Coordinates of N, CA and C in Angstrom, one line a residue:
M16 N -16.3 11.0 13.5 CA -16.3 12.3 13.3 C -15.0 13.0 13.6
S17 N -14.6 13.7 12.7 CA -13.5 14.4 12.6 C -13.4 16.0 13.3
Y18 N -12.6 16.4 14.2 CA -12.4 17.4 14.8 C -11.2 18.3 14.5
P19 N -11.2 19.8 14.6 CA -9.8 20.4 14.5 C -8.8 20.0 15.2
V20 N -9.2 19.8 16.3 CA -8.0 19.1 17.3 C -8.0 17.7 17.4
E21 N -7.1 16.9 16.8 CA -7.0 15.3 16.8 C -5.7 15.2 17.6
K22 N -5.7 14.1 18.6 CA -4.7 13.7 19.3 C -4.9 12.1 19.5
S23 N -3.8 11.2 19.6 CA -3.9 9.9 20.0 C -4.2 9.8 21.4
D24 N -4.6 8.8 21.9 CA -4.7 8.6 23.3 C -3.5 8.9 24.3
E25 N -2.5 8.4 23.7 CA -1.2 8.8 24.3 C -0.9 10.3 24.5
E26 N -1.1 10.8 23.4 CA -1.1 12.5 23.4 C -2.1 13.0 24.5
W27 N -3.2 12.6 24.4 CA -4.3 13.0 25.3 C -3.9 12.7 26.9
Q28 N -3.3 11.5 27.0 CA -2.8 11.2 28.4 C -1.9 11.8 29.0
A29 N -1.0 12.5 28.1 CA 0.3 13.2 28.5 C -0.3 14.8 28.9
V30 N -1.2 15.1 28.4 CA -1.8 16.6 28.9 C -3.0 16.7 29.7
L31 N -3.7 15.5 30.0 CA -4.9 15.4 30.9 C -4.6 14.6 32.1
S32 N -5.4 15.0 33.2 CA -5.3 14.1 34.5 C -6.0 12.7 33.9
K33 N -5.6 11.5 34.8 CA -6.4 10.4 34.6 C -7.9 10.7 34.5
E34 N -8.5 11.7 35.6 CA -9.8 11.6 35.5 C -10.4 12.5 34.3
Q35 N -9.7 13.6 33.9 CA -10.1 14.1 32.7 C -10.1 13.2 31.5
F36 N -9.1 12.5 31.3 CA -9.0 11.6 30.3 C -10.1 10.5 30.2
R37 N -10.3 9.9 31.4 CA -11.6 9.0 31.6 C -12.9 9.8 31.0
V38 N -13.2 10.8 31.4 CA -14.2 11.7 31.0 C -14.4 12.2 29.8
L39 N -13.3 13.1 29.4 CA -13.4 13.6 28.2 C -13.0 12.8 27.0
R40 N -12.2 11.8 27.2 CA -11.9 10.8 25.9 C -12.7 9.4 26.0
K41 N -13.0 9.1 27.1 CA -13.7 7.8 27.1 C -15.1 7.8 27.6
Q42 N -15.7 9.0 27.6 CA -17.2 9.2 27.8 C -17.5 8.9 29.1
G43 N -16.6 9.1 30.3 CA -17.0 9.0 31.6 C -17.9 9.8 32.2
T44 N -18.3 9.7 33.4 CA -19.2 10.6 34.2 C -18.6 10.6 35.7
E45 N -18.4 11.9 36.1 CA -17.9 12.1 37.4 C -19.2 11.8 38.4
A46 N -18.9 11.6 39.7 CA -19.9 11.3 40.7 C -20.7 12.6 40.9
P47 N -22.1 12.7 41.0 CA -22.7 13.8 41.3 C -22.3 14.5 42.5
Y48 N -22.5 15.8 42.4 CA -22.3 16.6 43.7 C -20.7 16.7 44.1
T49 N -19.8 16.2 43.3 CA -18.3 16.2 43.5 C -17.6 17.2 42.7
G50 N -18.0 17.7 41.6 CA -17.4 18.6 40.7 C -17.2 20.1 41.3
K51 N -16.1 20.7 41.0 CA -15.8 22.0 41.5 C -16.8 22.9 40.9
Y52 N -17.3 22.8 39.8 CA -18.2 23.7 39.4 C -19.7 23.5 39.6
D53 N -20.0 22.4 40.2 CA -21.5 22.2 40.5 C -22.2 23.6 41.1
K54 N -21.6 24.0 42.1 CA -22.2 25.0 42.9 C -21.6 26.6 42.6
H55 N -20.7 26.5 41.6 CA -19.9 27.6 41.2 C -20.9 28.5 40.5
M56 N -21.1 29.7 40.7 CA -22.2 30.4 40.2 C -21.8 31.9 40.0
P57 N -20.6 32.2 39.2 CA -20.1 33.7 38.9 C -21.0 34.2 38.0
S58 N -21.1 35.7 38.2 CA -21.8 36.5 37.4 C -21.3 36.6 36.0
E59 N -20.0 36.3 35.9 CA -19.5 36.7 34.4 C -18.3 35.6 34.3
G60 N -17.8 35.4 33.1 CA -16.7 34.7 32.8 C -17.3 33.6 31.8
V61 N -16.2 32.7 31.4 CA -16.3 31.8 30.5 C -15.9 30.4 31.0
Y62 N -16.5 29.1 30.8 CA -16.0 28.0 30.8 C -15.5 27.5 29.6
T63 N -14.3 26.9 29.6 CA -13.8 26.3 28.5 C -13.2 24.8 28.5
C64 N -13.1 24.2 27.4 CA -12.9 22.9 27.4 C -11.5 22.6 28.1
A65 N -11.7 21.6 28.9 CA -10.4 21.2 29.7 C -9.2 20.6 29.0
G66 N -9.7 20.1 27.6 CA -8.8 19.4 26.7 C -8.3 20.4 25.7
C67 N -8.8 21.3 25.2 CA -8.2 22.1 24.2 C -8.4 23.6 24.6
D68 N -9.2 24.1 25.4 CA -9.2 25.5 26.0 C -10.4 26.2 25.1
A69 N -11.1 25.4 24.3 CA -12.1 26.5 23.4 C -13.2 26.7 24.4
P70 N -13.7 27.9 24.3 CA -14.8 28.5 25.0 C -16.2 27.8 24.7
L71 N -16.9 27.2 25.9 CA -18.0 26.5 25.8 C -19.2 27.1 26.2
Y72 N -19.1 27.5 27.3 CA -20.4 28.3 27.9 C -19.9 29.6 28.7
K73 N -21.0 30.4 28.6 CA -20.6 31.9 29.4 C -21.2 31.7 30.9
A74 N -20.8 32.1 31.7 CA -21.4 32.2 33.1 C -22.7 32.5 33.0
S75 N -23.2 33.3 32.2 CA -24.5 33.6 32.1 C -25.5 32.5 31.8
H76 N -25.0 31.5 31.1 CA -25.9 30.5 30.6 C -25.9 29.5 31.9
K77 N -25.3 29.6 32.9 CA -25.4 28.7 34.1 C -26.6 29.0 34.9
F78 N -27.2 27.9 35.4 CA -28.4 27.9 36.3 C -28.3 26.8 37.4
K79 N -29.0 26.8 38.5 CA -29.0 26.1 39.5 C -30.1 25.0 39.3
S80 N -29.6 23.7 38.8 CA -30.8 22.6 38.5 C -30.9 21.8 39.7
G81 N -30.0 21.7 40.7 CA -29.9 20.6 41.8 C -29.7 19.2 41.4
C82 N -29.1 19.0 39.9 CA -28.9 17.7 39.5 C -27.6 17.1 40.1
G83 N -26.5 17.9 40.5 CA -25.5 17.4 41.0 C -24.2 17.7 40.2
W84 N -24.6 18.1 38.9 CA -23.6 18.8 38.0 C -23.7 19.9 37.4
P85 N -22.9 20.7 36.9 CA -23.1 22.1 36.5 C -24.2 22.0 35.3
A86 N -25.1 22.8 35.3 CA -26.2 23.0 34.3 C -25.9 24.3 33.6
Y87 N -26.3 24.4 32.3 CA -26.3 25.4 31.5 C -27.5 25.3 30.5
F88 N -28.2 26.4 30.3 CA -29.4 26.4 29.3 C -28.9 26.5 28.1
D89 N -27.8 27.0 27.7 CA -27.4 27.1 26.3 C -25.9 27.1 26.3
N90 N -25.2 27.1 24.8 CA -23.8 27.2 25.0 C -23.4 28.3 24.1
I91 N -22.1 28.7 24.0 CA -21.4 29.6 23.0 C -22.0 28.9 21.7
P92 N -22.5 29.7 20.6 CA -22.7 29.2 19.3 C -21.6 28.5 18.7
G93 N -21.9 27.3 18.2 CA -20.9 26.4 17.5 C -19.9 25.9 18.5
A94 N -20.0 26.2 19.7 CA -18.9 25.4 20.5 C -19.2 23.9 21.0
V95 N -20.5 23.6 21.0 CA -21.0 22.3 21.3 C -21.7 21.4 20.3
T96 N -21.2 20.2 20.2 CA -21.9 19.2 19.0 C -22.6 18.3 19.9
R97 N -23.8 17.9 19.2 CA -24.7 16.9 19.8 C -24.7 15.8 18.9
H98 N -24.6 14.5 19.7 CA -24.8 13.1 19.1 C -25.7 12.4 19.9
T99 N -26.4 11.6 19.1 CA -27.3 10.7 19.8 C -26.5 9.5 20.6
D100 N -26.7 9.2 21.9 CA -26.1 8.2 22.7 C -27.0 7.2 23.1
S101 N -26.8 6.0 22.7 CA -27.8 4.7 23.0 C -27.3 4.0 23.9
T102 N -26.2 4.4 24.7 CA -25.6 3.3 25.9 C -26.4 3.4 27.1
L103 N -26.4 2.4 27.9 CA -27.0 2.4 29.1 C -28.6 1.9 28.9
G104 N -28.8 1.5 27.8 CA -30.1 0.9 27.4 C -31.3 2.0 27.2
M105 N -30.8 3.2 27.1 CA -31.8 4.4 26.7 C -31.1 5.4 25.8
Q106 N -32.0 6.3 25.2 CA -31.3 7.1 24.3 C -31.5 8.6 24.7
R107 N -30.3 9.0 24.8 CA -29.9 10.5 25.3 C -28.9 11.3 24.4
T108 N -29.0 12.7 24.4 CA -28.2 13.4 23.6 C -26.8 13.7 24.5
E109 N -25.8 13.1 23.6 CA -24.5 13.5 24.2 C -24.0 14.9 23.7
I110 N -23.3 15.5 24.5 CA -22.8 16.8 24.1 C -21.2 16.7 24.2
V111 N -20.3 17.3 23.2 CA -19.1 17.0 23.0 C -18.5 18.5 22.6
C112 N -17.2 18.8 22.9 CA -16.5 20.0 22.5 C -16.3 20.0 20.8
S113 N -16.9 20.9 20.1 CA -16.8 21.1 18.7 C -15.2 21.3 18.3
N114 N -14.6 21.5 19.1 CA -13.1 21.7 18.7 C -12.3 20.4 18.7
C115 N -12.4 19.8 19.7 CA -11.6 18.4 20.1 C -12.5 17.1 20.3
G116 N -13.7 17.1 20.4 CA -14.5 15.9 20.5 C -14.6 15.4 21.9
G117 N -14.1 16.3 22.9 CA -14.2 15.8 24.3 C -15.6 15.7 24.8
H118 N -15.6 14.6 25.4 CA -17.2 14.4 26.1 C -17.4 15.3 27.2
L119 N -18.5 16.2 27.0 CA -18.9 17.0 28.2 C -20.0 16.7 29.1
G120 N -20.8 15.8 28.5 CA -22.0 15.3 29.3 C -23.3 15.2 28.3
H121 N -24.4 15.5 28.7 CA -25.6 15.1 28.2 C -26.5 16.4 28.0
V122 N -27.3 16.6 27.3 CA -28.3 17.5 27.2 C -29.8 17.1 27.2
F123 N -30.6 17.6 28.2 CA -32.0 17.2 28.4 C -32.9 18.3 28.0
K124 N -34.0 18.0 27.3 CA -35.1 19.0 27.1 C -36.4 18.8 27.7
G125 N -37.0 19.6 28.0 CA -38.5 19.6 28.4 C -38.6 19.3 29.9
E126 N -37.7 19.6 30.5 CA -37.8 19.3 32.1 C -38.4 20.5 32.9
G127 N -38.8 21.5 32.3 CA -39.7 22.5 32.9 C -38.8 23.5 33.7
Y128 N -37.5 23.7 33.5 CA -36.6 24.7 34.1 C -37.3 26.0 33.5
P129 N -37.1 27.1 34.4 CA -37.5 28.3 33.9 C -36.2 29.1 33.2
T130 N -36.0 28.2 32.2 CA -34.9 29.2 31.4 C -35.4 29.4 29.7
P131 N -34.6 30.3 28.9 CA -35.1 30.6 27.8 C -35.2 29.5 26.9
T132 N -34.4 28.4 27.0 CA -34.3 27.3 26.1 C -35.1 26.0 26.5
D133 N -35.4 25.8 27.9 CA -36.1 24.5 28.5 C -35.1 23.4 28.2
E134 N -33.8 23.8 28.1 CA -32.6 22.7 27.9 C -31.9 22.6 29.1
R135 N -31.2 21.5 29.6 CA -30.3 21.5 30.5 C -29.0 20.8 30.1
H136 N -28.1 21.6 29.8 CA -26.7 20.9 29.6 C -26.0 20.6 30.9
C137 N -26.1 19.1 31.0 CA -25.7 18.6 32.2 C -24.2 18.2 31.9
V138 N -23.2 19.0 32.5 CA -21.8 18.9 32.1 C -20.9 18.6 33.2
N139 N -20.0 17.7 33.2 CA -19.0 17.1 34.0 C -18.0 18.3 34.3
S140 N -17.9 18.8 35.7 CA -17.0 19.8 35.9 C -15.5 19.5 35.4
V141 N -15.0 18.2 35.5 CA -13.7 17.8 35.1 C -13.4 18.0 33.5
S142 N -14.7 18.2 32.8 CA -14.4 18.5 31.4 C -13.9 20.0 31.0
M143 N -14.2 20.7 32.0 CA -14.0 22.4 31.9 C -13.0 23.0 32.8
K144 N -12.7 24.1 32.3 CA -11.9 25.0 33.2 C -12.7 26.3 33.2
F145 N -12.5 27.3 34.1 CA -13.3 28.4 34.2 C -12.1 29.7 34.1
S146 N -12.4 30.7 33.4 CA -11.8 32.1 33.3 C -12.7 33.0 33.7
P147 N -12.4 33.8 35.0 CA -13.3 34.9 35.1 C -13.5 36.0 34.1
E148 N -12.7 36.1 33.1 CA -12.7 37.1 32.0 C -13.6 36.5 30.9
D149 N -14.5 37.1 30.5 CA -15.5 36.8 29.4 C -15.1 37.5 28.1
K150 N -14.1 36.7 27.3 CA -13.6 37.5 26.1 C -14.5 37.3 24.8
I151 N -15.5 36.5 25.0 CA -16.3 36.0 23.9 C -17.3 37.1 23.5
V152 N -17.0 37.8 22.3 CA -17.8 38.8 22.0 C -18.8 38.5 20.9
D153 N -18.4 37.5 20.0 CA -19.3 37.1 18.9 C -19.0 35.6 18.5
K154 N -19.6 35.4 17.5 CA -19.3 33.8 17.1 C -17.9 33.7 16.5
A155 N -17.4 34.7 15.8 CA -16.1 34.5 15.3 C -15.0 34.3 16.4
Q156 N -15.4 34.8 17.4 CA -14.3 34.6 18.6 C -14.5 33.4 19.3
A157 N -15.6 32.7 19.2 CA -16.0 31.4 20.1 C -15.0 30.3 19.7
Q158 N -14.2 30.3 18.4 CA -13.4 29.3 18.4 C -11.8 29.8 18.5
P159 N -11.0 29.1 19.3 CA -9.7 29.4 19.3 C -8.9 29.6 17.8
A160 N -7.9 30.6 17.7 CA -7.1 30.9 16.5 C -6.7 29.4 15.9
G161 N -7.0 29.3 14.5 CA -6.4 28.0 13.8 C -7.2 27.0 13.9
T162 N -8.6 26.9 14.4 CA -9.2 25.9 14.6 C -10.6 25.8 13.8
Q163 N -10.4 26.4 12.5 CA -11.2 26.4 11.6 C -11.3 25.0 10.9
T164 N -12.6 24.7 10.2 CA -12.6 23.5 9.5 C -11.9 23.7 8.4
A165 N -11.6 22.5 7.5 CA -10.8 22.8 6.1 C -11.4 23.6 5.2
E166 N -12.8 23.7 5.3 CA -13.3 24.7 4.3 C -13.2 25.9 4.7
G167 N -12.7 26.2 6.1 CA -12.6 27.6 6.6 C -13.9 28.1 7.3
S168 N -15.1 27.1 7.6 CA -16.1 27.5 8.3 C -16.0 27.1 9.7
Q169 N -16.7 27.5 10.5 CA -16.7 27.2 12.0 C -17.7 26.1 12.2
P170 N -17.3 25.0 13.0 CA -18.0 24.0 13.3 C -19.5 24.5 13.7
T171 N -20.5 23.8 13.3 CA -21.8 24.2 13.9 C -22.4 23.1 14.7
E172 N -23.4 23.5 15.5 CA -24.1 22.8 16.3 C -25.0 21.9 15.5
S173 N -25.0 20.6 15.7 CA -25.9 19.6 15.1 C -27.1 19.4 16.1
K174 N -28.4 19.4 15.3 CA -29.6 19.3 16.0 C -29.8 17.9 16.0
V175 N -30.3 17.3 17.0 CA -31.0 16.0 17.1 C -32.5 15.8 16.8

């Protein structure tokens, strides 16, 4: 799949830490309860992709799941793309940044959390950065300038 931001492994390694590269570009997972955003519960702000700065989640999407990784019940519209992940002998739904394809984590449904979507986006802290300012007003602002697709449309979330 192609994304608006495309870089070689060498280019990604030049701008990401070793751990960010391992998780974002090689589909790694950080150890549970070690990420800086696991227990981070701001009342406002936005989490952006550590690879390309695209807005991913609002602080208001975050909830306490106790799983050891930051958990969100929803994402900013169009910011996250879903793929089927059949690694590790199971079928899961991988979530990636719609702007650069960076691996964020996985989404799980039907776990019974009292959230509006009954989904848990289990995201690696190292895949994100946080800004206390929430500048996302509508979907048109969800993508950074110059990241529209070739047809001029915004990336859309694929359903599994």
